[in-house]
């Protein structure tokens, strides 16, 4: 707690001064892109200035050519995914690629012939998603190199975030993009090396921060949206084309979209109107900051929505505003001037639900129930990546939980707080039928835990995204399990401490590339505790956590026989004495004493301190705290009432416990639930059967 | 015959045979108990001593379902599916068995006796099974039409950028599907009546005859079908309203809703039987009576001879079966 007071204001200052960000930009991209709507291709000229931020002289550059993942079925992406991602299949004849036509050092050597494909992650010689370019002269430490690159990007039919669908174009991962050179000491690097992974099915991205100045030329009938702020718009009436210029500092990616069908709506996020003094006060108390420190900035919210989703315009804007507000209050003000939300058309769902700096893609259905928050969840989640991955630039290839897991945790908090329990998004012929059928509502927390319960304990949270056991394991370990893990940490440390941890994490590592170990350090520092036991078991390990109530015995305390010392003399209590004493007690209606023995067990390998609560029939409650280290513990008590109920972790704070069923014991099973569900099941069967 | 006349006749016929109604209820309930009892037994064995069971007292709760399923190593989808299919199949066979007896009682206007009922059940069971196989062909055609319409929609709008046309097409397709399913159901309901009335084994000819009958009297037959369905839906809506009010928050309310639900199940059986009862009335009224030419001179002898032979044409219904007539003998 004390440490935080020294460290955070400096970090906060660094992050809030966006223009003079913590780092001098590593990359500077100037790209001219022309969209050929007939060929579904982008003709691009890229001028990249890359600064060598390391003490090493670097004689080789590495680039991602992400679109080449979609050029045939032999790429690592296709082999791993089988041509499917998130339920989408790569359409036949919908291949995409990026071709580097020329690469030249500005005013110097032509490097085109020096380009060779490499495969640093696997031995797949057919994968062409990473290139290495040998330089004629190494780039000296602290010096920069400028390259001119001509390229052609043939977009695939929409698949895995990018592509075209009829007259809708989404350009993501569309240009030759330089990798990250990690000097010794950066993240886990022991010596300087390129961190430039191939494009994998279960993986996203990693890149350096920099400045972008991109012009996009598209037919004038098209509506264009992109990362950054639109600086200019020039129409060429002869060619019926318009050129848009977008500029953005301190981001690590640039994406854009174009379609003649978009309905473009713009609104302003006005913090004075959106955030109340009470909310600022409450969050201020939580994170230990003054109102001034929590001040948010106005933001232009731009929505590019499909005409058939016009009725959901307000829902989308409310979701963005809620995200801007709560992410801003909890972690730090959104520093950019704009946020653009793109609603892909029907048939282009593969481009939906994706994050790029200052531009996100959403996704909704034609009709959405009043108590469904599916579109909101997507918008808030993708917006959340502006923080987790966007500004806190973790490596999605190697530690996907730091962006997806953190974001699932943050999104769930907003959804549960603002929207509450939601209906399951089950539609029939576009009718939301879940309410009529009385299907269960759910909160995000419940959904996350539900997924966690089926986690098969084969992978730790942290590992390369393509090395997980399977896609399900990647998904659960990247999204839901970390969300549950962070919730458990919050319950253990308390909401204020957790709120300060998350704020410190954001402020300290804004525009940096931190690791899981960095997060552990922030947790230890802010909480003032050594939490390595937590991280070792639940982040870096696969151990199962499961505590159970093993047995509860409750016996009437008998009158004991034998020789007892009373007033210095030995007195014998015989069988006859026992009968007499029991008769006297019954006559006096004395309450009997009960000897209660409770045994708790640790079933899993993982250890977590837990509380036990025992409730007696007379209403008295007894609490015990167990450090949980031994395999079992026994509590013996003598009370004037029988035990009615014993619960481990009665508030269900330890969401990592893999079995809540065995956390409790009741003396008398409640008949109501069983009667109710017997009646339900029987009636449904009677109605369904002929 | 008007729809209301058929309906009134059907209600009278049904009310006069209440025991029939309870037989249908009882058999359905046996299967339902066979599903519910083991499932709840399993739940009790897992949760009986756990406070987690209290979560079940709430409404449908995703979390307790997930917790229970996870401890069982996930929901055993295949065994569940196989069990459900088996129960459904056994229940459907039992239903087909009982229908034979019921329709015979309605067509022959017999009083309900166990012997008479089960004689009808046994007599018509295999005929109805054959009819069910024939109906599978008709349902396959309906399924094919539905798939075809879906493909047409996909072909026209599937590659488009808007969901709206496909959704509207889907609504239209669903309406067509429901209409075709209803029509097929209607035809085979009358096919059953026809087979029983004619005491015939010829399922396919029965089905074709039912098609002719339904289309020849489309207004009455479809009208009656729609009215019976409307009655069922109104009663279902009434139940739905009640079930929303009677929340199962105490044992008393659980028992109350259980009673309401059993009434609803009885109503379900009643409407099913009502259709057959009314349909039998309708069928008898709309089927032309064959004209039997009799020589004027030998009236007495001819009548005696006719009585000794089979009085009913093999593939046509008995013109007017007396109220207490026994079913015609197997031809």
PDB file of N, CA and C in Angstrom, chain A residues 437 675-687, chain B residues 25 29 59 236 239-240 242-244 246-248 253-269:
ATOM      1  N   UNK A 437     -39.099 -19.214 -23.305  1.00  0.00           N
ATOM      2  CA  UNK A 437     -38.858 -20.576 -22.815  1.00  0.00           C
ATOM      3  C   UNK A 437     -38.366 -20.590 -21.371  1.00  0.00           C
ATOM      4  N   UNK A 675     -37.901 -31.714  -5.351  1.00  0.00           N
ATOM      5  CA  UNK A 675     -39.324 -31.811  -5.721  1.00  0.00           C
ATOM      6  C   UNK A 675     -39.595 -30.939  -6.941  1.00  0.00           C
ATOM      7  N   UNK A 676     -39.028 -29.756  -6.926  1.00  0.00           N
ATOM      8  CA  UNK A 676     -39.270 -28.810  -8.025  1.00  0.00           C
ATOM      9  C   UNK A 676     -38.756 -29.375  -9.346  1.00  0.00           C
ATOM     10  N   UNK A 677     -37.552 -29.920  -9.329  1.00  0.00           N
ATOM     11  CA  UNK A 677     -36.976 -30.389 -10.577  1.00  0.00           C
ATOM     12  C   UNK A 677     -37.556 -31.731 -11.027  1.00  0.00           C
ATOM     13  N   UNK A 678     -38.038 -32.490 -10.066  1.00  0.00           N
ATOM     14  CA  UNK A 678     -38.760 -33.710 -10.469  1.00  0.00           C
ATOM     15  C   UNK A 678     -40.029 -33.311 -11.212  1.00  0.00           C
ATOM     16  N   UNK A 679     -40.730 -32.328 -10.640  1.00  0.00           N
ATOM     17  CA  UNK A 679     -41.966 -31.851 -11.270  1.00  0.00           C
ATOM     18  C   UNK A 679     -41.669 -31.282 -12.655  1.00  0.00           C
ATOM     19  N   UNK A 680     -40.605 -30.470 -12.750  1.00  0.00           N
ATOM     20  CA  UNK A 680     -40.248 -29.871 -14.044  1.00  0.00           C
ATOM     21  C   UNK A 680     -39.953 -30.940 -15.089  1.00  0.00           C
ATOM     22  N   UNK A 681     -39.047 -31.842 -14.715  1.00  0.00           N
ATOM     23  CA  UNK A 681     -38.616 -32.860 -15.682  1.00  0.00           C
ATOM     24  C   UNK A 681     -39.768 -33.750 -16.111  1.00  0.00           C
ATOM     25  N   UNK A 682     -40.588 -34.095 -15.125  1.00  0.00           N
ATOM     26  CA  UNK A 682     -41.701 -34.991 -15.432  1.00  0.00           C
ATOM     27  C   UNK A 682     -42.680 -34.307 -16.378  1.00  0.00           C
ATOM     28  N   UNK A 683     -42.969 -33.039 -16.096  1.00  0.00           N
ATOM     29  CA  UNK A 683     -43.935 -32.316 -16.932  1.00  0.00           C
ATOM     30  C   UNK A 683     -43.399 -32.140 -18.348  1.00  0.00           C
ATOM     31  N   UNK A 684     -42.130 -31.742 -18.455  1.00  0.00           N
ATOM     32  CA  UNK A 684     -41.571 -31.562 -19.804  1.00  0.00           C
ATOM     33  C   UNK A 684     -41.613 -32.876 -20.588  1.00  0.00           C
ATOM     34  N   UNK A 685     -41.308 -33.970 -19.889  1.00  0.00           N
ATOM     35  CA  UNK A 685     -41.350 -35.261 -20.580  1.00  0.00           C
ATOM     36  C   UNK A 685     -42.775 -35.588 -21.003  1.00  0.00           C
ATOM     37  N   UNK A 686     -43.716 -35.333 -20.121  1.00  0.00           N
ATOM     38  CA  UNK A 686     -45.117 -35.633 -20.452  1.00  0.00           C
ATOM     39  C   UNK A 686     -45.573 -34.827 -21.668  1.00  0.00           C
ATOM     40  N   UNK A 687     -45.080 -33.604 -21.759  1.00  0.00           N
ATOM     41  CA  UNK A 687     -45.520 -32.761 -22.864  1.00  0.00           C
ATOM     42  C   UNK A 687     -44.810 -33.107 -24.169  1.00  0.00           C
TER      43      UNK A 687
ATOM     44  N   UNK B  25     -53.252 -40.728 -20.441  1.00  0.00           N
ATOM     45  CA  UNK B  25     -52.502 -39.963 -19.437  1.00  0.00           C
ATOM     46  C   UNK B  25     -51.539 -40.878 -18.681  1.00  0.00           C
ATOM     47  N   UNK B  29     -47.455 -40.786 -18.566  1.00  0.00           N
ATOM     48  CA  UNK B  29     -46.863 -40.474 -17.272  1.00  0.00           C
ATOM     49  C   UNK B  29     -45.833 -41.521 -16.852  1.00  0.00           C
ATOM     50  N   UNK B  59     -34.516 -20.455 -10.171  1.00  0.00           N
ATOM     51  CA  UNK B  59     -34.927 -20.798 -11.532  1.00  0.00           C
ATOM     52  C   UNK B  59     -33.778 -21.527 -12.218  1.00  0.00           C
ATOM     53  N   UNK B 236     -52.947 -24.145 -23.667  1.00  0.00           N
ATOM     54  CA  UNK B 236     -51.516 -24.069 -23.359  1.00  0.00           C
ATOM     55  C   UNK B 236     -51.146 -22.663 -22.864  1.00  0.00           C
ATOM     56  N   UNK B 239     -52.236 -22.281 -19.389  1.00  0.00           N
ATOM     57  CA  UNK B 239     -51.275 -22.925 -18.489  1.00  0.00           C
ATOM     58  C   UNK B 239     -50.034 -22.050 -18.320  1.00  0.00           C
ATOM     59  N   UNK B 240     -49.555 -21.523 -19.432  1.00  0.00           N
ATOM     60  CA  UNK B 240     -48.337 -20.709 -19.387  1.00  0.00           C
ATOM     61  C   UNK B 240     -48.520 -19.529 -18.424  1.00  0.00           C
ATOM     62  N   UNK B 242     -50.616 -19.350 -15.922  1.00  0.00           N
ATOM     63  CA  UNK B 242     -50.683 -19.844 -14.530  1.00  0.00           C
ATOM     64  C   UNK B 242     -49.293 -20.204 -14.014  1.00  0.00           C
ATOM     65  N   UNK B 243     -48.502 -20.833 -14.878  1.00  0.00           N
ATOM     66  CA  UNK B 243     -47.170 -21.273 -14.429  1.00  0.00           C
ATOM     67  C   UNK B 243     -46.279 -20.080 -14.087  1.00  0.00           C
ATOM     68  N   UNK B 244     -46.573 -18.938 -14.726  1.00  0.00           N
ATOM     69  CA  UNK B 244     -45.794 -17.742 -14.409  1.00  0.00           C
ATOM     70  C   UNK B 244     -46.168 -17.191 -13.035  1.00  0.00           C
ATOM     71  N   UNK B 246     -47.598 -19.087 -10.482  1.00  0.00           N
ATOM     72  CA  UNK B 246     -47.275 -20.052  -9.416  1.00  0.00           C
ATOM     73  C   UNK B 246     -45.772 -20.360  -9.462  1.00  0.00           C
ATOM     74  N   UNK B 247     -45.012 -19.503  -8.852  1.00  0.00           N
ATOM     75  CA  UNK B 247     -43.563 -19.731  -8.814  1.00  0.00           C
ATOM     76  C   UNK B 247     -43.283 -20.782  -7.736  1.00  0.00           C
ATOM     77  N   UNK B 248     -42.392 -21.660  -8.021  1.00  0.00           N
ATOM     78  CA  UNK B 248     -42.184 -22.802  -7.105  1.00  0.00           C
ATOM     79  C   UNK B 248     -41.211 -22.432  -5.988  1.00  0.00           C
ATOM     80  N   UNK B 253     -46.313 -24.611  -3.160  1.00  0.00           N
ATOM     81  CA  UNK B 253     -46.460 -24.097  -4.520  1.00  0.00           C
ATOM     82  C   UNK B 253     -45.970 -25.113  -5.553  1.00  0.00           C
ATOM     83  N   UNK B 254     -44.961 -25.888  -5.178  1.00  0.00           N
ATOM     84  CA  UNK B 254     -44.492 -26.945  -6.085  1.00  0.00           C
ATOM     85  C   UNK B 254     -45.620 -27.945  -6.314  1.00  0.00           C
ATOM     86  N   UNK B 255     -46.288 -28.308  -5.212  1.00  0.00           N
ATOM     87  CA  UNK B 255     -47.394 -29.275  -5.326  1.00  0.00           C
ATOM     88  C   UNK B 255     -48.532 -28.677  -6.149  1.00  0.00           C
ATOM     89  N   UNK B 256     -48.827 -27.387  -5.912  1.00  0.00           N
ATOM     90  CA  UNK B 256     -49.904 -26.734  -6.649  1.00  0.00           C
ATOM     91  C   UNK B 256     -49.598 -26.730  -8.150  1.00  0.00           C
ATOM     92  N   UNK B 257     -48.370 -26.338  -8.499  1.00  0.00           N
ATOM     93  CA  UNK B 257     -48.025 -26.301  -9.924  1.00  0.00           C
ATOM     94  C   UNK B 257     -48.011 -27.706 -10.513  1.00  0.00           C
ATOM     95  N   UNK B 258     -47.596 -28.662  -9.694  1.00  0.00           N
ATOM     96  CA  UNK B 258     -47.599 -30.057 -10.160  1.00  0.00           C
ATOM     97  C   UNK B 258     -49.028 -30.466 -10.549  1.00  0.00           C
ATOM     98  N   UNK B 259     -49.975 -30.076  -9.686  1.00  0.00           N
ATOM     99  CA  UNK B 259     -51.379 -30.426  -9.955  1.00  0.00           C
ATOM    100  C   UNK B 259     -51.852 -29.724 -11.232  1.00  0.00           C
ATOM    101  N   UNK B 260     -51.498 -28.450 -11.372  1.00  0.00           N
ATOM    102  CA  UNK B 260     -51.897 -27.704 -12.579  1.00  0.00           C
ATOM    103  C   UNK B 260     -51.290 -28.370 -13.816  1.00  0.00           C
ATOM    104  N   UNK B 261     -50.044 -28.772 -13.678  1.00  0.00           N
ATOM    105  CA  UNK B 261     -49.363 -29.393 -14.819  1.00  0.00           C
ATOM    106  C   UNK B 261     -50.022 -30.719 -15.202  1.00  0.00           C
ATOM    107  N   UNK B 262     -50.417 -31.485 -14.192  1.00  0.00           N
ATOM    108  CA  UNK B 262     -51.054 -32.765 -14.522  1.00  0.00           C
ATOM    109  C   UNK B 262     -52.388 -32.518 -15.218  1.00  0.00           C
ATOM    110  N   UNK B 263     -53.052 -31.439 -14.781  1.00  0.00           N
ATOM    111  CA  UNK B 263     -54.298 -31.073 -15.479  1.00  0.00           C
ATOM    112  C   UNK B 263     -53.979 -30.726 -16.933  1.00  0.00           C
ATOM    113  N   UNK B 264     -52.868 -30.043 -17.118  1.00  0.00           N
ATOM    114  CA  UNK B 264     -52.468 -29.663 -18.481  1.00  0.00           C
ATOM    115  C   UNK B 264     -52.150 -30.894 -19.325  1.00  0.00           C
ATOM    116  N   UNK B 265     -51.536 -31.869 -18.696  1.00  0.00           N
ATOM    117  CA  UNK B 265     -51.207 -33.092 -19.443  1.00  0.00           C
ATOM    118  C   UNK B 265     -52.501 -33.824 -19.823  1.00  0.00           C
ATOM    119  N   UNK B 266     -53.467 -33.816 -18.894  1.00  0.00           N
ATOM    120  CA  UNK B 266     -54.767 -34.410 -19.206  1.00  0.00           C
ATOM    121  C   UNK B 266     -55.421 -33.670 -20.365  1.00  0.00           C
ATOM    122  N   UNK B 267     -55.287 -32.337 -20.342  1.00  0.00           N
ATOM    123  CA  UNK B 267     -55.859 -31.514 -21.404  1.00  0.00           C
ATOM    124  C   UNK B 267     -55.190 -31.839 -22.737  1.00  0.00           C
ATOM    125  N   UNK B 268     -53.877 -32.045 -22.673  1.00  0.00           N
ATOM    126  CA  UNK B 268     -53.149 -32.393 -23.899  1.00  0.00           C
ATOM    127  C   UNK B 268     -53.715 -33.691 -24.497  1.00  0.00           C
ATOM    128  N   UNK B 269     -53.883 -34.686 -23.627  1.00  0.00           N
ATOM    129  CA  UNK B 269     -54.431 -35.960 -24.092  1.00  0.00           C
ATOM    130  C   UNK B 269     -55.848 -35.792 -24.602  1.00  0.00           C
TER     131      UNK B 269
END
